[in-house]
Tab-separated table of C-alpha atoms in Angstrom:
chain	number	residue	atom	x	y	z
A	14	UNK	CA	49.871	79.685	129.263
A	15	UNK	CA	47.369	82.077	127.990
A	16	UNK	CA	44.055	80.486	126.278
A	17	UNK	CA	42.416	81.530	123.324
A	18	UNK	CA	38.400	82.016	124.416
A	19	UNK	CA	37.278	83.950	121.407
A	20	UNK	CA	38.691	85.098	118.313
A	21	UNK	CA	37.168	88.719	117.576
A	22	UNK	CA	37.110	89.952	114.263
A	23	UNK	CA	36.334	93.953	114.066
A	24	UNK	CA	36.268	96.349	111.681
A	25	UNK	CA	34.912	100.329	110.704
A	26	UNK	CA	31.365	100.321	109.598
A	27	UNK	CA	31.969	102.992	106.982
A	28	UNK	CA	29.325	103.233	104.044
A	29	UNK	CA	29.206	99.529	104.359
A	30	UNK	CA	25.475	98.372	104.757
A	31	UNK	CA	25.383	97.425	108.329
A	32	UNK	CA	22.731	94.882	108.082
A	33	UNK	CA	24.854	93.322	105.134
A	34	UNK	CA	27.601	93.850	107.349
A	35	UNK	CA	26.290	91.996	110.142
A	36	UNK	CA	25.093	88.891	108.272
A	37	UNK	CA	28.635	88.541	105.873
A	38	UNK	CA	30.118	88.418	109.693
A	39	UNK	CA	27.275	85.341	110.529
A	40	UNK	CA	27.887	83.422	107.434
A	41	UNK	CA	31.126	83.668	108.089
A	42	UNK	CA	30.548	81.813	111.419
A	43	UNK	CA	30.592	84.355	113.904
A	44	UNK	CA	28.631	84.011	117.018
A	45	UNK	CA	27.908	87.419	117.971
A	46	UNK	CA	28.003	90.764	116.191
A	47	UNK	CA	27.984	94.055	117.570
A	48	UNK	CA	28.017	97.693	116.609
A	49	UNK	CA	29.509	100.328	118.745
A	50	UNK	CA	30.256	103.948	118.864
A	51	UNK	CA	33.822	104.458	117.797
A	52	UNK	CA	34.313	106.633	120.521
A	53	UNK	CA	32.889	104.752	123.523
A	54	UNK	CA	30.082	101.880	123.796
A	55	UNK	CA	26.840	103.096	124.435
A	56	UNK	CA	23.957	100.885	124.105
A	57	UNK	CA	22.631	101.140	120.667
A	58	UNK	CA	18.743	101.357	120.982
A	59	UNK	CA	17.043	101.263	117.815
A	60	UNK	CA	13.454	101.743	116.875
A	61	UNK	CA	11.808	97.972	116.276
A	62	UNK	CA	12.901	96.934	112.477
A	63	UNK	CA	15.581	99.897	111.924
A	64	UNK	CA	19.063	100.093	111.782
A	65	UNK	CA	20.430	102.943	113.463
A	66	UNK	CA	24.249	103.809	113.372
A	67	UNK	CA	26.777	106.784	115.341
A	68	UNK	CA	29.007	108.573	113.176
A	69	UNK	CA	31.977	106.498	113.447
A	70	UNK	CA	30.869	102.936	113.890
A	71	UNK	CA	32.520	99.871	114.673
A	72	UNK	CA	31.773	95.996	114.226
A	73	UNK	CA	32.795	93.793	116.109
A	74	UNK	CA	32.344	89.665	115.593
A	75	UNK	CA	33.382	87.300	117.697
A	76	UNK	CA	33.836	83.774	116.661
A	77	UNK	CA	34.713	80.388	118.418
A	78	UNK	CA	38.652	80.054	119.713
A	79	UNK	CA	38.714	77.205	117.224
A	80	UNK	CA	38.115	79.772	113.856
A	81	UNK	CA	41.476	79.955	112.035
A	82	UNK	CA	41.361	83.814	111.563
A	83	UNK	CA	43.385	83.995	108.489
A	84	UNK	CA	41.452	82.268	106.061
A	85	UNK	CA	37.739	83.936	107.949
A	86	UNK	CA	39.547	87.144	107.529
A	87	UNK	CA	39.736	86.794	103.586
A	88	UNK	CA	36.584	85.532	103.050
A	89	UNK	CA	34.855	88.403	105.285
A	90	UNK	CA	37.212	90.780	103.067
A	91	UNK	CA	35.561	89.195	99.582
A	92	UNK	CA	32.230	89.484	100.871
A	93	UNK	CA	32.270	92.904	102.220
A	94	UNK	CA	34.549	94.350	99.413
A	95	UNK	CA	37.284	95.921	102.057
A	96	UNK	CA	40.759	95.162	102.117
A	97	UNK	CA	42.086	92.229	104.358
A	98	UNK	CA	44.086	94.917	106.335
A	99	UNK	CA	41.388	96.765	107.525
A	100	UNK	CA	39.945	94.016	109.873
A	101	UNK	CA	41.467	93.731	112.843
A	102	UNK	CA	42.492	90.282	114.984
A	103	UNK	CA	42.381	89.996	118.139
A	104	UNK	CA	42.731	86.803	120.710
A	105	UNK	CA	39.951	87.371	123.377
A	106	UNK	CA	41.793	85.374	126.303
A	107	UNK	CA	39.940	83.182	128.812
A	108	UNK	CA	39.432	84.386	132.019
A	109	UNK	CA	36.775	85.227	134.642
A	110	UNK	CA	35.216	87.823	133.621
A	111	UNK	CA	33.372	88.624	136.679
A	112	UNK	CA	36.498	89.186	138.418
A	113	UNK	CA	37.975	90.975	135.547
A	114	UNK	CA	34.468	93.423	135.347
A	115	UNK	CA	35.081	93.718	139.339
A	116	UNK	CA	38.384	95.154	138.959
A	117	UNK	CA	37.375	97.980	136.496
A	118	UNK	CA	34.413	98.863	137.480
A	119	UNK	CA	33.890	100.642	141.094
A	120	UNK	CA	31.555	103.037	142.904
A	121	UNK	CA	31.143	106.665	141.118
A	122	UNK	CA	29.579	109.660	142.721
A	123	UNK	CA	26.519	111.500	139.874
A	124	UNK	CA	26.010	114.663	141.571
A	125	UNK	CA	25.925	115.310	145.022
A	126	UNK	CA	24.082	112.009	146.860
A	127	UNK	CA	23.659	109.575	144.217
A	128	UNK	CA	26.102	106.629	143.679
A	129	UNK	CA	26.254	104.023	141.452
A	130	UNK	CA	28.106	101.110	143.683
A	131	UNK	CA	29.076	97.319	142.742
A	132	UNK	CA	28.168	94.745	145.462
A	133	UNK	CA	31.566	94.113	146.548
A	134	UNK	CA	32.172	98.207	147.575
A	135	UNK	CA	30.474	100.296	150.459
A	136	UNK	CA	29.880	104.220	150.205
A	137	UNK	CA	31.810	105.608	153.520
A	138	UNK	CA	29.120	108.741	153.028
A	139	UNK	CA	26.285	108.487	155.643
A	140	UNK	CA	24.014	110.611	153.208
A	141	UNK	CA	24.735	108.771	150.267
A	142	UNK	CA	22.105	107.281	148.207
A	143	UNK	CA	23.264	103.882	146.901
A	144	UNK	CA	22.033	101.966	143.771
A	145	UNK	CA	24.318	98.896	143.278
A	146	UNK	CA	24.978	96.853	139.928
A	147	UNK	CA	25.502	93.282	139.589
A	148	UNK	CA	28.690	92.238	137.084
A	149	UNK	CA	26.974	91.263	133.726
A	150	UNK	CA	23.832	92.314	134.436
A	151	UNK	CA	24.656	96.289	133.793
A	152	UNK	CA	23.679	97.435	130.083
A	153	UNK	CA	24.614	101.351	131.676
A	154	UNK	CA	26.594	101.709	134.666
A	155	UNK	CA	27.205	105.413	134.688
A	156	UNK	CA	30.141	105.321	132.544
A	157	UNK	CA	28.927	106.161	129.366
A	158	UNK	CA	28.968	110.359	129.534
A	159	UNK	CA	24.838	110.032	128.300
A	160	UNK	CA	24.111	107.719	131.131
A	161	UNK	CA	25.525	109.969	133.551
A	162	UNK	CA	24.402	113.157	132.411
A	163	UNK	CA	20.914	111.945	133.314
A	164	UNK	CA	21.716	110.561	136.357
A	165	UNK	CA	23.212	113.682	137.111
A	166	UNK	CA	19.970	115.598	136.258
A	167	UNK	CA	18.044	113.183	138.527
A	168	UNK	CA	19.970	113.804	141.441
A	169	UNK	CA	19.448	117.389	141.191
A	170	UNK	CA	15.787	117.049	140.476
A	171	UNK	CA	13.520	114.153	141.494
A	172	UNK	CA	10.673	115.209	143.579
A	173	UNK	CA	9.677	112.597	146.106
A	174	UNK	CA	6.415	110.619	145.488
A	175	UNK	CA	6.462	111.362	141.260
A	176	UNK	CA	6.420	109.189	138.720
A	177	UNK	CA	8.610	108.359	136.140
A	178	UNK	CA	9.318	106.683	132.879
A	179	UNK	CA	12.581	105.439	132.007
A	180	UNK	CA	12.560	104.416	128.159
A	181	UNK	CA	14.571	102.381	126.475
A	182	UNK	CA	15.970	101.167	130.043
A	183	UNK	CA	18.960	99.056	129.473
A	184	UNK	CA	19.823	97.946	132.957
A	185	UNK	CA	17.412	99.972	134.686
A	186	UNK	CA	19.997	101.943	136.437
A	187	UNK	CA	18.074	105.505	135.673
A	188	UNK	CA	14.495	103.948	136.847
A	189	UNK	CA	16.117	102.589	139.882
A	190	UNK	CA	18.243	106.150	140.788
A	191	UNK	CA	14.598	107.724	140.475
A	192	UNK	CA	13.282	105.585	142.930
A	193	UNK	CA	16.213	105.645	145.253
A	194	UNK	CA	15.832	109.376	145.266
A	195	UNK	CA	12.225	109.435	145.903
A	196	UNK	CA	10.159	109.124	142.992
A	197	UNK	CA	7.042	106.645	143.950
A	198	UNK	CA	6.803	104.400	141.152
A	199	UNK	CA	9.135	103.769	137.569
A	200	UNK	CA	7.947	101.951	134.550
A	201	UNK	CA	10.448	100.939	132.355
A	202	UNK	CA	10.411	99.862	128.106
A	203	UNK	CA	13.134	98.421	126.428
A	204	UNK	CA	12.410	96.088	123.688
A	205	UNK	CA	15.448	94.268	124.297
A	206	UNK	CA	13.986	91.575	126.444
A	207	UNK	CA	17.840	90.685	128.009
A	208	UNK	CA	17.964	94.250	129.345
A	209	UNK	CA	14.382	93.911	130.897
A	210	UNK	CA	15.597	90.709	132.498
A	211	UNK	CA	18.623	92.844	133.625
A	212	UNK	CA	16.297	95.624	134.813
A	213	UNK	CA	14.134	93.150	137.051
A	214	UNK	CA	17.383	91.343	138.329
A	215	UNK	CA	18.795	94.735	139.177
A	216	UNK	CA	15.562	95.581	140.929
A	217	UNK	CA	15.044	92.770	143.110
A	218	UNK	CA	18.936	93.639	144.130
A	219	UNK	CA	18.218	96.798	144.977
A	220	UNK	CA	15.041	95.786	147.017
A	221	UNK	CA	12.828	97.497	144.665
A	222	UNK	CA	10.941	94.664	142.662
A	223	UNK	CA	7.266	96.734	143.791
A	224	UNK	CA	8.127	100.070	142.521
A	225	UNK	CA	9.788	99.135	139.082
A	226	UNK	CA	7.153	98.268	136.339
A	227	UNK	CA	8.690	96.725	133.754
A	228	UNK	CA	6.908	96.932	130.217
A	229	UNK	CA	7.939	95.104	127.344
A	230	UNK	CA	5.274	96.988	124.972
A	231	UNK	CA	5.578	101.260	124.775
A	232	UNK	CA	1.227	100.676	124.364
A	233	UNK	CA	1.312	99.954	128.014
A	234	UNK	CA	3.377	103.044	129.575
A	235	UNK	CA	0.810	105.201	131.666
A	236	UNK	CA	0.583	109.218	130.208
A	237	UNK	CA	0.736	112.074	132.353
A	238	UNK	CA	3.679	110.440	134.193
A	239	UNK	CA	6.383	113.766	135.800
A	240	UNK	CA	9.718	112.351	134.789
A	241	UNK	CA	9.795	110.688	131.081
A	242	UNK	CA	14.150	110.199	130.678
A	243	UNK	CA	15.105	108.749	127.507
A	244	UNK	CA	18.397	107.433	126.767
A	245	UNK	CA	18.809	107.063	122.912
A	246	UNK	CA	20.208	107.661	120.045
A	247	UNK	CA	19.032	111.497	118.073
A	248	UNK	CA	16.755	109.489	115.642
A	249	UNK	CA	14.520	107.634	117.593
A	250	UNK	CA	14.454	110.826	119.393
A	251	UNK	CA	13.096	112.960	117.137
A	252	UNK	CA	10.431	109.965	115.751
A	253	UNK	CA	9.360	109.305	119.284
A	254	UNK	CA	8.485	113.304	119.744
A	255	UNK	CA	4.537	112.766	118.864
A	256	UNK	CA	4.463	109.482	121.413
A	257	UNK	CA	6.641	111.189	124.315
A	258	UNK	CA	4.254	114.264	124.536
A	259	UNK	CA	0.887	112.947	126.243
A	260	UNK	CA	3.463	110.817	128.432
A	261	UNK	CA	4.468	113.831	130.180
A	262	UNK	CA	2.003	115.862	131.935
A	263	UNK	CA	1.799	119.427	132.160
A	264	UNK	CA	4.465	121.067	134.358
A	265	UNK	CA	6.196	117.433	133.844
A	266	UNK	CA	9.391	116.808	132.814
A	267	UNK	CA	11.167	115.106	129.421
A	268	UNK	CA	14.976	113.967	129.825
A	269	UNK	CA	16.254	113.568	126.651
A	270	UNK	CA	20.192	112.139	126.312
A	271	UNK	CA	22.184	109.850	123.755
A	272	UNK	CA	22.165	112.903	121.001
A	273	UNK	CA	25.286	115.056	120.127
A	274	UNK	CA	26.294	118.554	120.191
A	275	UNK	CA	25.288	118.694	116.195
A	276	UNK	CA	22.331	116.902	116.834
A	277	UNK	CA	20.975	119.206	119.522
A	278	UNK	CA	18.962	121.938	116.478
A	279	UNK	CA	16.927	118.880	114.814
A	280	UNK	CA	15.991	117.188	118.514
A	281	UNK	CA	15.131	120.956	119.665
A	282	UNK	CA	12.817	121.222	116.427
A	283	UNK	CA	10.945	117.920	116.615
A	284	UNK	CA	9.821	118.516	120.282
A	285	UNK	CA	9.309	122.478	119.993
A	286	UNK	CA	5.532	122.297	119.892
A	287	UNK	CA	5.103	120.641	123.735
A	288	UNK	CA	8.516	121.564	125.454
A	289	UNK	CA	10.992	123.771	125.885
A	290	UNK	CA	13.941	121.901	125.625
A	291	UNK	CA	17.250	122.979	126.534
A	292	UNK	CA	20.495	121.424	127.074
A	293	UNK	CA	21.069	120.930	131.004
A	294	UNK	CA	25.033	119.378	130.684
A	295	UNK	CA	27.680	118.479	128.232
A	296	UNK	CA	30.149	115.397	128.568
A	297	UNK	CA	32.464	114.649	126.055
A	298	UNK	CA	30.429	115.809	122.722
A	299	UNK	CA	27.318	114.759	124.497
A	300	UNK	CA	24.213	116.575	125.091
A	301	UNK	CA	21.849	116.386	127.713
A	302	UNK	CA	18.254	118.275	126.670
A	303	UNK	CA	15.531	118.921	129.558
A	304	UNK	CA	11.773	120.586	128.493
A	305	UNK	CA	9.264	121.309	130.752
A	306	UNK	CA	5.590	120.066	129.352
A	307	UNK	CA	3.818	123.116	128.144
């Protein structure tokens, strides 16, 4: 017999308000709302007290097995003025969902040394350099095409004994590739404070709790660092140009990802007067843009 754990309620974003969006879902009863990129599930990683959307967004809301998703369906219709029709049910069944995140997720090769590897797998590759993931503790995994653009780039280009900033860290997965490949010490910002937790869980895995600094305020990153990699969306990109610059020093090096192919002009322009950015890979409408510090 199959049972019901969640019932999830989703739904296109369109020119809804999303922050009306999200709290019609709440008073509704939901639990948990979330947006995502049509396309795929990045993280979304707004600046503090915006709302930032992709193109084609979806919300999802998941509510309590219990919710008769009928009557929650019209009344989240009413109050968001679409049509019953367009919101999709779905039963979320119960299972274990460590077992079931085991089973998809498994050990993927990001250029030509670095893996990204779940506990329960080895790497049969004697020069192989290893960062493992714990199930439900991985905000980015390598399977979002952003995430693995950059730690494509970082294979191919992490000096040993630099120093790098990984902003707007999510699991920590870029900070901790860095290190594995040589870079001295990582500081890390997210102002998420469950994907910092994930970030120092992930680092005392990897047995690298002394070279990951984990910042919960951007005030306290260091300037002048050689690797600044930032894995966002286009907008906080192109706001964060003025911070990013004394971060890097000269000669250094800023990783920008999370930004598409139409995006890559107004990024290019917001960070013309300190680097030369250019893209460095493309994944799926997904840009990658590297600058050297002038």
């Amino acid at each position: 017999m199959v049972v019901t754990a969640f019932v999830e309620l989703s739904f296109d974003c369109g020119a809804l308000d999303p922050e009306a969006a999200e709290a019609a879902c709440l008073d509704c009863g939901a639990s948990a709302v979330t947006f995502m990129d049509s396309r795929d599930d990045p993280v979304l990683e707004p600046l503090p007290g915006e709302f930032r959307l992709w193109p084609a967004t979806r919300v999802t809301a998941l509510f309590e097995a219990t919710v008769e998703p009928d009557p929650t369906v019209q009344r989240l219709s009413l109050e968001l003025g679409i049509p019953a029709a367009a919101i999709h049910v779905r039963h979320v069944e119960d299972r274990v969902w460590e077992r079931e995140w085991l089973k998809d997720f498994h050990a993927m090769r990001f250029g030509r040394r670095l893996w990204i590897c779940p506990h329960h797998e080895q790497v049969d590759d004697p020069d192989a350099v290893v960062v493992h993931m714990d199930p439900g503790l991985a905000f980015g995994t390598g399977t979002h095409p952003t995430t693995a653009l950059c730690l494509e780039w970082l294979d191919g280009h992490v000096a040993a004994d630099s120093r790098v900033i990984d902003y707007g860290c999510g699991s920590g997965v870029l900070a901790l590739a860095a290190i594995k490949l040589g870079a001295k010490l990582a500081h890390c910002f997210d102002i998420d404070p469950q994907a910092l937790l994930a970030t120092h869980h992930n680092a005392e895995r990897n047995l690298l709790r002394r070279q990951i600094v984990i910042c919960d305020s951007a005030d306290s990153l260091p300037n002048g660092s050689d690797v600044v990699l930032a894995n966002i969306l286009s907008g906080p990109l192109c706001e964060l140009a003025p911070r990013f610059a004394p971060l890097v020093r000269p000669g250094g090096y800023l990783v920008l990802a999370g930004l598409m192919d139409q995006e890559v002009p107004e990024v290019t322009r917001a960070y013309h007067a300190c680097f030369d950015m250019q893209p460095f890979g493309h994944r799926e409408g997904w840009v990658g843009l590297v600058g050297r510090r002038y």
